[in-house]
Short mmCIF file of C-alpha atoms and ligand atoms in Angstrom, two decimals:
data_model
loop_
_atom_site.label_atom_id
_atom_site.label_comp_id
_atom_site.label_asym_id
_atom_site.label_seq_id
_atom_site.Cartn_x
_atom_site.Cartn_y
_atom_site.Cartn_z
CA MET O 5 282.08 12.45 266.88
CA LYS O 6 279.90 9.60 267.95
CA ALA O 7 281.32 6.52 266.21
CA SER O 8 278.02 4.62 266.27
CA GLU O 9 276.20 7.48 264.51
CA VAL O 10 278.86 7.87 261.83
CA ILE O 11 278.82 4.12 261.19
CA ALA O 12 275.00 4.02 261.02
CA ASN O 13 275.10 6.89 258.55
CA LEU O 14 277.68 5.16 256.34
CA GLN O 15 275.70 1.93 256.53
CA ARG O 16 272.62 3.77 255.27
CA ARG O 17 274.56 5.36 252.40
CA PHE O 18 276.50 2.20 251.44
CA PRO O 19 274.17 -0.67 252.39
CA ASN O 20 275.80 -3.30 250.18
CA GLU O 21 279.40 -2.95 251.36
CA PRO O 22 279.72 -5.06 254.54
CA GLU O 23 283.53 -5.36 254.47
CA TYR O 24 283.91 -1.59 254.14
CA ILE O 25 281.54 -0.99 257.06
CA GLN O 26 283.42 -3.65 259.07
CA ALA O 27 286.78 -1.96 258.48
CA VAL O 28 285.44 1.51 259.25
CA SER O 29 283.72 0.27 262.43
CA GLN O 30 286.97 -1.27 263.68
CA VAL O 31 288.84 1.99 263.25
CA LEU O 32 286.18 4.40 264.48
CA GLY O 33 285.55 2.38 267.63
CA THR O 34 289.19 2.76 268.63
CA ILE O 35 289.93 6.36 267.58
CA GLU O 36 286.74 7.96 268.96
CA GLU O 37 288.33 9.00 272.24
CA GLU O 38 291.42 10.54 270.59
CA TYR O 39 289.34 12.24 267.91
CA ASN O 40 287.12 13.89 270.49
CA LYS O 41 290.15 15.48 272.15
CA HIS O 42 290.37 17.65 269.00
CA PRO O 43 287.23 19.79 268.52
CA GLU O 44 288.84 21.25 265.38
CA PHE O 45 288.53 17.80 263.73
CA GLU O 46 284.79 17.73 264.28
CA LYS O 47 284.38 21.29 263.02
CA ALA O 48 286.09 20.25 259.76
CA ASN O 49 283.93 17.07 259.50
CA LEU O 50 287.22 15.25 259.27
CA ILE O 51 285.74 11.85 259.99
CA GLU O 52 283.43 11.70 256.98
CA ARG O 53 286.15 13.08 254.73
CA LEU O 54 288.49 10.39 256.03
CA CYS O 55 286.03 7.51 255.69
CA ILE O 56 284.69 8.26 252.20
CA PRO O 57 287.22 7.76 249.38
CA ASP O 58 288.47 10.81 247.49
CA ARG O 59 287.65 9.16 244.18
CA ILE O 60 286.50 5.88 242.68
CA ILE O 61 287.34 4.91 239.12
CA GLN O 62 285.25 2.10 237.70
CA PHE O 63 285.48 0.69 234.19
CA ARG O 64 284.78 -2.25 231.90
CA VAL O 65 287.70 -4.39 230.77
CA SER O 66 287.20 -6.25 227.50
CA TRP O 67 289.67 -8.89 226.37
CA VAL O 68 289.83 -11.94 224.12
CA ASP O 69 290.47 -15.41 225.57
CA ASP O 70 292.51 -18.17 223.90
CA LYS O 71 289.42 -19.57 222.19
CA GLY O 72 288.67 -16.22 220.58
CA ASN O 73 285.73 -15.44 222.88
CA VAL O 74 285.33 -11.83 224.01
CA GLN O 75 285.26 -11.57 227.81
CA THR O 76 284.32 -8.66 230.03
CA ASN O 77 285.36 -7.94 233.60
CA MET O 78 284.98 -4.99 235.93
CA GLY O 79 288.01 -2.84 236.75
CA TYR O 80 288.30 -0.49 239.73
CA ARG O 81 290.67 1.89 241.45
CA VAL O 82 289.66 3.36 244.80
CA GLN O 83 291.83 6.42 245.50
CA HIS O 84 291.05 6.77 249.15
CA ASN O 85 293.25 9.53 250.57
CA ASN O 86 296.38 11.38 249.42
CA ALA O 87 296.92 13.69 252.38
CA ILE O 88 300.41 12.38 253.13
CA GLY O 89 301.60 11.25 249.70
CA PRO O 90 300.57 9.88 246.30
CA TYR O 91 297.87 7.21 246.28
CA LYS O 92 299.51 3.83 246.91
CA GLY O 93 298.22 0.28 247.26
CA GLY O 94 297.84 -3.01 245.49
CA LEU O 95 295.65 -4.42 242.76
CA ARG O 96 293.64 -7.56 243.47
CA TYR O 97 292.50 -9.94 240.74
CA HIS O 98 290.01 -12.40 242.21
CA LYS O 99 286.51 -13.47 241.32
CA SER O 100 285.21 -12.15 244.66
CA VAL O 101 286.39 -8.58 244.00
CA ASN O 102 283.70 -5.92 244.26
CA LEU O 103 283.61 -2.26 245.20
CA GLY O 104 282.90 -2.85 248.90
CA ILE O 105 285.95 -5.11 249.27
CA LEU O 106 288.21 -2.63 247.49
CA LYS O 107 286.83 0.23 249.61
CA PHE O 108 287.70 -1.67 252.78
CA LEU O 109 291.19 -2.39 251.48
CA ALA O 110 291.79 1.23 250.38
CA PHE O 111 290.56 2.53 253.74
CA GLU O 112 292.88 0.16 255.62
CA GLN O 113 295.74 1.02 253.30
CA THR O 114 295.49 4.70 254.22
CA PHE O 115 296.19 3.96 257.90
CA LYS O 116 298.78 1.29 257.10
CA ASN O 117 300.73 3.58 254.80
CA SER O 118 300.64 6.31 257.42
CA LEU O 119 302.17 3.86 259.93
CA THR O 120 305.09 3.05 257.63
CA THR O 121 306.57 6.53 258.29
CA LEU O 122 306.88 6.99 254.50
CA PRO O 123 304.99 9.56 252.38
CA MET O 124 302.26 7.43 250.80
CA GLY O 125 298.51 7.93 250.61
CA GLY O 126 296.07 5.01 250.43
CA ALA O 127 294.43 3.30 247.46
CA LYS O 128 293.43 -0.14 246.22
CA GLY O 129 292.13 -1.50 242.96
CA GLY O 130 291.59 -4.60 240.94
CA SER O 131 289.14 -6.69 239.05
CA ASP O 132 286.78 -9.64 239.30
CA PHE O 133 289.06 -11.33 236.78
CA SER O 134 290.60 -14.54 238.13
CA PRO O 135 294.05 -15.55 236.80
CA ARG O 136 293.34 -19.09 238.03
CA GLY O 137 293.19 -21.50 235.10
CA LYS O 138 294.13 -18.80 232.57
CA SER O 139 297.09 -19.10 230.22
CA ASN O 140 299.99 -16.65 230.37
CA ASN O 141 298.74 -15.06 227.17
CA GLU O 142 295.26 -14.58 228.58
CA VAL O 143 296.68 -12.98 231.72
CA MET O 144 298.84 -10.70 229.58
CA ARG O 145 295.92 -9.64 227.39
CA PHE O 146 293.80 -8.96 230.45
CA CYS O 147 296.53 -6.87 232.11
CA GLN O 148 297.02 -4.89 228.91
CA ALA O 149 293.28 -4.22 228.57
CA PHE O 150 293.08 -3.22 232.25
CA MET O 151 295.94 -0.76 231.82
CA THR O 152 294.41 0.92 228.75
CA GLU O 153 291.96 2.53 231.18
CA LEU O 154 293.92 2.75 234.43
CA TYR O 155 297.01 4.47 233.01
CA ARG O 156 295.23 7.85 232.85
CA HIS O 157 294.87 7.86 236.61
CA MET O 158 298.41 6.78 237.52
CA GLY O 159 301.76 8.51 237.86
CA PRO O 160 304.78 8.42 240.17
CA ASP O 161 303.39 11.46 242.02
CA GLU O 162 299.74 10.56 241.49
CA ASP O 163 298.95 6.90 242.08
CA VAL O 164 301.36 3.95 242.24
CA PRO O 165 299.68 0.52 242.20
CA ALA O 166 301.34 -2.80 243.14
CA GLY O 167 300.31 -6.44 243.65
CA ASP O 168 297.85 -8.13 245.99
CA ILE O 169 295.89 -11.38 245.67
CA GLY O 170 296.20 -12.68 242.10
CA VAL O 171 298.65 -9.96 241.10
CA GLY O 172 302.32 -10.91 241.45
CA GLY O 173 305.52 -10.28 239.52
CA ARG O 174 304.09 -11.66 236.27
CA GLU O 175 301.06 -9.38 236.29
CA VAL O 176 303.03 -6.30 237.42
CA GLY O 177 305.41 -6.90 234.49
CA TYR O 178 302.58 -7.01 231.95
CA LEU O 179 300.92 -3.95 233.50
CA PHE O 180 304.19 -2.02 233.45
CA GLY O 181 304.87 -2.94 229.82
CA MET O 182 301.50 -1.60 228.73
CA TYR O 183 301.83 1.57 230.81
CA LYS O 184 305.15 2.27 229.12
CA LYS O 185 303.70 1.61 225.68
CA LEU O 186 300.76 3.94 226.26
CA THR O 187 302.66 6.83 227.84
CA HIS O 188 306.15 6.53 226.29
CA GLN O 189 307.47 6.98 229.82
CA PHE O 190 309.71 4.73 231.90
CA GLN O 191 308.59 5.74 235.36
CA GLY O 192 308.39 4.26 238.85
CA VAL O 193 304.67 3.95 238.46
CA LEU O 194 304.16 0.43 239.77
CA THR O 195 306.03 -1.37 242.55
CA GLY O 196 306.88 -5.03 242.83
CA LYS O 197 308.55 -4.75 239.44
CA GLY O 198 311.12 -7.26 238.19
CA GLN O 199 314.71 -6.75 239.35
CA GLU O 200 315.79 -5.93 235.81
CA PHE O 201 313.46 -2.94 235.38
CA GLY O 202 313.40 -1.01 238.63
CA GLY O 203 312.14 -3.49 241.21
CA SER O 204 313.53 -3.32 244.72
CA LEU O 205 315.38 -6.21 246.28
CA ILE O 206 313.37 -7.70 249.19
CA ARG O 207 310.00 -6.42 247.85
CA PRO O 208 308.73 -9.95 247.14
CA GLU O 209 309.82 -11.02 250.64
CA ALA O 210 308.80 -7.85 252.46
CA THR O 211 305.26 -8.55 253.63
CA GLY O 212 306.04 -11.99 255.03
CA TYR O 213 309.42 -10.98 256.49
CA GLY O 214 307.91 -7.83 257.96
CA ASN O 215 305.14 -9.77 259.65
CA VAL O 216 307.64 -12.09 261.30
CA TYR O 217 309.77 -9.10 262.41
CA PHE O 218 306.67 -7.57 263.93
CA LEU O 219 305.78 -10.87 265.61
CA CYS O 220 309.28 -11.05 267.12
CA ASN O 221 308.81 -7.56 268.53
CA MET O 222 305.52 -8.61 270.11
CA LEU O 223 307.06 -11.80 271.55
CA ALA O 224 309.97 -9.76 272.93
CA THR O 225 307.57 -7.74 275.08
CA LYS O 226 306.96 -11.03 276.93
CA GLY O 227 310.56 -12.20 276.77
CA ILE O 228 309.63 -15.05 274.40
CA ASP O 229 311.94 -16.32 271.63
CA ILE O 230 310.42 -17.45 268.33
CA LYS O 231 312.93 -20.29 268.01
CA GLY O 232 311.28 -23.69 268.27
CA LYS O 233 307.71 -22.37 268.08
CA THR O 234 305.18 -24.17 265.88
CA VAL O 235 303.23 -21.91 263.58
CA LEU O 236 299.95 -22.18 261.68
CA VAL O 237 300.17 -20.30 258.38
CA SER O 238 297.25 -19.90 255.97
CA GLY O 239 297.57 -19.16 252.28
CA SER O 240 300.42 -20.34 250.07
CA GLY O 241 300.91 -17.25 247.94
CA ASN O 242 303.42 -14.42 248.18
CA VAL O 243 302.83 -13.49 251.81
CA ALA O 244 302.59 -17.05 253.13
CA GLN O 245 305.71 -18.21 251.28
CA TYR O 246 308.02 -15.53 252.64
CA THR O 247 306.46 -15.76 256.07
CA MET O 248 307.47 -19.42 256.11
CA GLU O 249 310.93 -18.58 254.76
CA LYS O 250 311.62 -16.12 257.58
CA LEU O 251 310.15 -18.50 260.19
CA LEU O 252 312.58 -21.18 259.03
CA GLN O 253 315.52 -18.76 259.12
CA LEU O 254 314.65 -17.93 262.73
CA GLY O 255 314.26 -21.55 263.82
CA ALA O 256 310.47 -21.72 264.02
CA LYS O 257 308.40 -24.52 262.52
CA PRO O 258 305.53 -23.78 260.10
CA VAL O 259 303.18 -26.78 260.07
CA THR O 260 300.31 -25.69 257.84
CA CYS O 261 299.53 -23.71 254.72
CA SER O 262 296.49 -23.56 252.49
CA ASP O 263 294.75 -22.36 249.37
CA SER O 264 291.12 -21.66 248.64
CA ASP O 265 290.44 -25.42 248.27
CA GLY O 266 291.81 -26.58 251.65
CA TYR O 267 294.89 -26.88 253.88
CA ILE O 268 297.77 -29.24 254.53
CA TYR O 269 299.09 -30.18 257.99
CA ASP O 270 302.69 -31.38 258.16
CA PRO O 271 303.58 -32.22 261.77
CA ASP O 272 307.28 -32.59 260.89
CA GLY O 273 307.30 -29.00 259.67
CA ILE O 274 307.50 -27.42 256.24
CA ASP O 275 311.29 -27.31 255.85
CA ARG O 276 313.39 -25.49 253.24
CA GLU O 277 313.13 -28.25 250.66
CA LYS O 278 309.36 -28.50 251.07
CA LEU O 279 309.03 -24.72 250.88
CA ASP O 280 310.97 -24.73 247.61
CA TYR O 281 308.49 -27.29 246.35
CA ILE O 282 305.57 -25.02 247.36
CA MET O 283 307.18 -22.04 245.61
CA GLU O 284 307.61 -24.03 242.41
CA LEU O 285 304.10 -25.49 242.70
CA LYS O 286 302.43 -22.12 243.26
CA ASN O 287 304.60 -19.66 241.33
CA VAL O 288 305.56 -21.72 238.29
CA GLU O 289 303.21 -24.69 237.89
CA ARG O 290 300.28 -22.79 239.42
CA GLY O 291 299.02 -26.00 241.03
CA ARG O 292 296.94 -26.73 244.15
CA ILE O 293 298.24 -27.26 247.69
CA LYS O 294 296.62 -30.69 247.74
CA GLU O 295 299.56 -31.86 245.63
CA TYR O 296 301.87 -31.21 248.61
CA ALA O 297 299.89 -33.68 250.69
CA GLU O 298 300.12 -36.26 247.91
CA LYS O 299 303.88 -35.76 247.50
CA TYR O 300 304.81 -35.82 251.19
CA GLY O 301 302.05 -38.13 252.48
CA VAL O 302 300.59 -35.68 255.00
CA LYS O 303 297.07 -34.71 256.00
CA TYR O 304 295.01 -32.60 253.59
CA VAL O 305 291.67 -31.19 254.66
CA ALA O 306 289.46 -30.01 251.81
CA GLY O 307 287.20 -26.99 252.26
CA ALA O 308 288.65 -26.10 255.68
CA LYS O 309 291.05 -23.68 257.35
CA PRO O 310 294.00 -24.65 259.54
CA TRP O 311 292.94 -22.95 262.78
CA PHE O 312 291.84 -26.11 264.58
CA GLU O 313 295.34 -27.63 264.54
CA LYS O 314 297.56 -27.30 267.61
CA ALA O 315 300.40 -24.74 267.53
CA ASP O 316 301.96 -21.82 269.42
CA ILE O 317 301.39 -19.03 266.90
CA ALA O 318 298.97 -18.27 264.03
CA LEU O 319 299.85 -16.12 261.03
CA PRO O 320 296.80 -15.75 258.76
CA SER O 321 298.14 -14.89 255.31
CA ALA O 322 295.33 -15.65 252.84
CA THR O 323 292.31 -13.34 252.86
CA GLN O 324 289.75 -11.33 254.83
CA ASN O 325 287.52 -12.89 257.48
CA GLU O 326 289.30 -16.23 257.43
CA ILE O 327 289.28 -16.51 261.26
CA ASN O 328 285.83 -16.41 262.81
CA GLU O 329 284.82 -16.58 266.47
CA GLU O 330 284.77 -20.39 266.55
CA ALA O 331 288.25 -20.62 265.02
CA ALA O 332 289.55 -17.96 267.41
CA LYS O 333 288.21 -19.90 270.38
CA ALA O 334 289.89 -23.05 269.07
CA LEU O 335 293.20 -21.23 268.75
CA ILE O 336 292.97 -20.01 272.34
CA ALA O 337 291.89 -23.44 273.60
CA ASN O 338 294.91 -24.95 271.84
CA GLY O 339 297.27 -22.58 273.61
CA VAL O 340 298.15 -20.09 270.87
CA ILE O 341 300.11 -17.17 272.36
CA ALA O 342 300.22 -14.82 269.37
CA VAL O 343 298.27 -14.02 266.22
CA SER O 344 299.85 -11.64 263.72
CA GLU O 345 298.02 -10.79 260.53
CA GLY O 346 299.82 -11.12 257.19
CA ALA O 347 296.51 -10.80 255.35
CA ASN O 348 294.25 -7.75 255.42
CA MET O 349 291.44 -8.04 258.00
CA PRO O 350 291.63 -11.86 258.28
CA SER O 351 289.96 -11.87 261.71
CA THR O 352 286.28 -11.06 262.16
CA PRO O 353 285.36 -8.54 264.90
CA GLU O 354 284.13 -11.45 267.06
CA ALA O 355 287.46 -13.27 266.64
CA ILE O 356 289.40 -10.14 267.61
CA LYS O 357 287.33 -9.86 270.77
CA VAL O 358 288.20 -13.46 271.66
CA PHE O 359 291.94 -12.72 271.24
CA GLN O 360 291.81 -9.51 273.21
CA ASP O 361 289.66 -10.96 276.00
CA ALA O 362 292.21 -13.76 276.32
CA LYS O 363 294.95 -11.07 276.40
CA ILE O 364 297.13 -12.86 273.89
CA LEU O 365 299.48 -10.95 271.59
CA TYR O 366 297.33 -9.92 268.64
CA SER O 367 298.29 -7.49 265.87
CA PRO O 368 296.05 -6.28 263.03
CA GLY O 369 297.16 -6.45 259.40
CA LYS O 370 297.56 -2.72 258.99
CA ALA O 371 300.50 -2.87 261.42
CA ALA O 372 301.85 -6.38 260.95
CA ASN O 373 301.74 -6.60 257.15
CA ALA O 374 302.86 -3.02 256.46
CA GLY O 375 306.34 -4.22 255.47
CA GLY O 376 305.16 -4.93 251.92
CA VAL O 377 303.99 -1.44 251.15
CA ALA O 378 306.91 -0.03 253.12
CA VAL O 379 309.38 -1.66 250.75
CA SER O 380 307.18 -0.48 247.88
CA GLY O 381 307.81 3.01 249.26
CA LEU O 382 311.53 2.23 249.24
CA GLU O 383 311.21 1.04 245.64
CA MET O 384 309.69 4.42 244.77
CA SER O 385 312.61 6.17 246.47
CA GLN O 386 315.13 4.07 244.53
CA ASN O 387 313.30 4.74 241.25
CA SER O 388 313.33 8.49 241.93
CA GLU O 389 317.03 8.40 242.74
CA ARG O 390 317.72 6.07 239.79
CA LEU O 391 319.70 3.91 242.18
CA LYS O 392 319.40 0.35 243.46
CA TRP O 393 320.06 -0.42 247.10
CA SER O 394 321.58 -3.68 248.31
CA ARG O 395 319.55 -6.48 249.84
CA GLU O 396 321.09 -5.79 253.24
CA GLU O 397 320.25 -2.09 253.05
CA VAL O 398 316.61 -2.67 252.17
CA ASP O 399 316.21 -5.42 254.77
CA ALA O 400 317.73 -3.18 257.46
CA LYS O 401 315.32 -0.37 256.54
CA LEU O 402 312.39 -2.82 256.59
CA HIS O 403 313.48 -3.99 260.02
CA ASP O 404 313.68 -0.40 261.30
CA ILE O 405 310.25 0.43 259.91
CA MET O 406 308.64 -2.61 261.55
CA ASN O 407 310.33 -1.66 264.83
CA ASP O 408 308.94 1.88 264.53
CA ILE O 409 305.44 0.62 263.80
CA HIS O 410 305.63 -1.68 266.81
CA ALA O 411 306.85 1.16 269.04
CA ASN O 412 303.98 3.37 267.85
CA CYS O 413 301.44 0.63 268.59
CA VAL O 414 302.85 0.28 272.09
CA LYS O 415 302.83 4.06 272.57
CA TYR O 416 299.19 4.53 271.58
CA GLY O 417 297.80 1.13 272.51
CA THR O 418 299.06 0.33 276.00
CA GLU O 419 296.12 0.00 278.41
CA PRO O 420 296.18 0.79 282.14
CA ASP O 421 296.82 -2.86 283.03
CA GLY O 422 299.83 -2.95 280.68
CA TYR O 423 298.13 -5.02 277.93
CA VAL O 424 299.02 -3.68 274.50
CA ASN O 425 295.91 -3.23 272.38
CA TYR O 426 297.67 -3.27 269.01
CA VAL O 427 294.41 -2.53 267.18
CA LYS O 428 293.93 0.72 269.06
CA GLY O 429 297.62 1.60 268.87
CA ALA O 430 297.80 1.10 265.10
CA ASN O 431 294.55 2.93 264.43
CA VAL O 432 295.32 5.96 266.60
CA ALA O 433 298.92 6.32 265.36
CA GLY O 434 297.89 5.89 261.71
CA PHE O 435 294.94 8.24 262.10
CA LEU O 436 296.74 11.12 263.80
CA LYS O 437 299.27 11.64 261.03
CA VAL O 438 296.65 11.63 258.27
CA ALA O 439 294.31 13.84 260.31
CA LYS O 440 296.98 16.47 260.96
CA ALA O 441 297.94 16.53 257.28
CA MET O 442 294.29 16.90 256.25
CA MET O 443 293.75 19.74 258.73
CA ALA O 444 296.80 21.59 257.42
CA GLN O 445 295.56 21.30 253.83
CA GLY O 446 292.09 22.81 254.33
CA ILE O 447 288.73 21.53 253.10
CA VAL O 448 289.56 19.85 249.78
N1 NAI D 1 301.34 -9.04 248.50
C1 NAI D 1 301.56 -8.13 249.42
O1 NAI D 1 302.60 -7.46 249.43
C2 NAI D 1 300.56 -7.88 250.48
C3 NAI D 1 299.47 -8.70 250.65
N2 NAI D 1 298.64 -8.50 251.72
C4 NAI D 1 297.50 -9.36 251.96
O2 NAI D 1 297.97 -10.68 252.16
C5 NAI D 1 296.97 -11.64 251.72
C6 NAI D 1 297.58 -12.60 250.74
O3 NAI D 1 298.05 -11.87 249.61
P1 NAI D 1 299.16 -12.44 248.61
O4 NAI D 1 299.95 -13.49 249.28
O5 NAI D 1 299.83 -11.27 248.03
O6 NAI D 1 298.25 -13.05 247.47
P2 NAI D 1 298.52 -14.36 246.58
O7 NAI D 1 297.57 -14.28 245.46
O8 NAI D 1 299.96 -14.50 246.29
O9 NAI D 1 298.11 -15.53 247.57
C7 NAI D 1 296.84 -15.56 248.14
C8 NAI D 1 296.67 -16.87 248.86
O10 NAI D 1 295.44 -16.85 249.58
C9 NAI D 1 294.62 -17.92 249.13
N3 NAI D 1 293.24 -17.43 249.09
C10 NAI D 1 292.76 -16.42 248.36
N4 NAI D 1 291.44 -16.30 248.56
C11 NAI D 1 291.11 -17.24 249.46
C12 NAI D 1 289.90 -17.62 250.07
N5 NAI D 1 288.76 -16.99 249.79
N6 NAI D 1 289.93 -18.64 250.95
C13 NAI D 1 291.09 -19.28 251.24
N7 NAI D 1 292.27 -18.97 250.68
C14 NAI D 1 292.27 -17.97 249.80
C15 NAI D 1 295.12 -18.27 247.74
O11 NAI D 1 294.81 -19.61 247.41
C16 NAI D 1 296.61 -18.04 247.91
O12 NAI D 1 297.24 -19.13 248.51
C17 NAI D 1 295.82 -10.78 251.20
O13 NAI D 1 294.91 -10.55 252.24
C18 NAI D 1 296.50 -9.47 250.83
O14 NAI D 1 295.60 -8.40 250.82
C19 NAI D 1 298.89 -7.54 252.65
C20 NAI D 1 299.96 -6.71 252.53
C21 NAI D 1 300.83 -6.75 251.38
O1 AKG D 2 302.95 -2.47 247.91
C1 AKG D 2 301.92 -1.88 247.78
O2 AKG D 2 301.78 -0.79 247.23
C2 AKG D 2 300.61 -2.43 248.28
C3 AKG D 2 300.68 -3.62 249.15
C4 AKG D 2 299.28 -3.94 249.54
O3 AKG D 2 298.43 -4.10 248.70
C5 AKG D 2 298.90 -3.98 250.93
O4 AKG D 2 299.65 -3.48 251.77
O5 AKG D 2 297.80 -4.49 251.24
#
């Protein structure tokens, strides 16, 4: 396999999907050497079968807003690969959603899920519907309309969606209710469910907690303690909130968070009380982060990202391509020692090069944020067993899984000079498991 030729070919076939091409390029560039050690892979054209999704479901969603107007949105599910388990991955509701973005996310999810050590294939879906500014009833009607199409393609052994940007506990509840109504089945068919109807303890916390556990593992390779470190966090949604919670528990100091309008910088640190305020603001009142700055009298920067502030660590937890080359250079110039990705693909290829050239600790989302889907996998196990595990049990399993992912990254990513290339480590480890499963299952 020649990575550049495969990428050029995909670019020709899918010219309007830059994020998908970006994600594929990142992976192919780092697995090429390993892949070429296995001539049987090439003979089976494994690479094209791994890059192109198994199936894409695309549909119109019609719903009625509070004023009685009929609205339409696009709905999608990209079932990327089910070689190691049922399709699994979140749903994103955001106005920017298009097929190329969901294809990148489903591709990444396949490698991420492989890294978790659990039996889950990769998928992603969603809609260009934005819950922002919508009433609860509008969100419910949209979720119900979305499910009237998607339910045919789901099942506990077929495809198990969950949340992502714009899809949290509220949306998962509405989606689950409609699935149940349509199928007459109470099944573990979505994860991130409410605690009262099959949700796993720690699932809401898992992505943020897992990222901080992974970060601690990276810091430990250098003998550094997280305690007392200042941290730049972006986003203020599910991942950012529980990232900040775990940072506080471990004695670190988050000083920023953001939303799509801008960021706040609180040099005294976002403490427990302030974090509770953010949770209420974002999860209940559905307000803007600017209101934090007004309440606590701190700096708010509209239309900007927090990467130019001084800190020790950066944990991007909002969205893709939120750290570009210029921001990466600023982080390095300001002395950042570690960047660990809570979001999916938040760093551009140029930014990643800056981090790796500077030899700082840098981990890609598919490794660092895998804790979320890992606990989704544990939710599936609990649903199958019809049991509920304790908080401590799930957290301990999450911890073990993040340790395993870190160990695999070190195993496959350590370079001759001792620097751990976590991108290569995650890609090679994730790839090998899926590749072996695909080889064993023939050309399908
Ligand atoms: N929820 C989960 O379990 C997992 C989420 N992720 C990734 O983490 C990231 C955040 O997801 P969640 O916290 O679940 O979503 P969320 O909807 O709870 O929060 C998203 C946050 O990002 C901000 N944001 C969204 N688009 C933005 C943009 N274009 N520019 C600046 N800020 C923007 C929003 O204002 C919000 O604060 C996403 O990249 C997602 O794919 C990754 C693994 C699991
Ligand atoms: O929990 C899940 O199934 C999916 C989480 C997710 O969307 C992700 O890992 O990016």
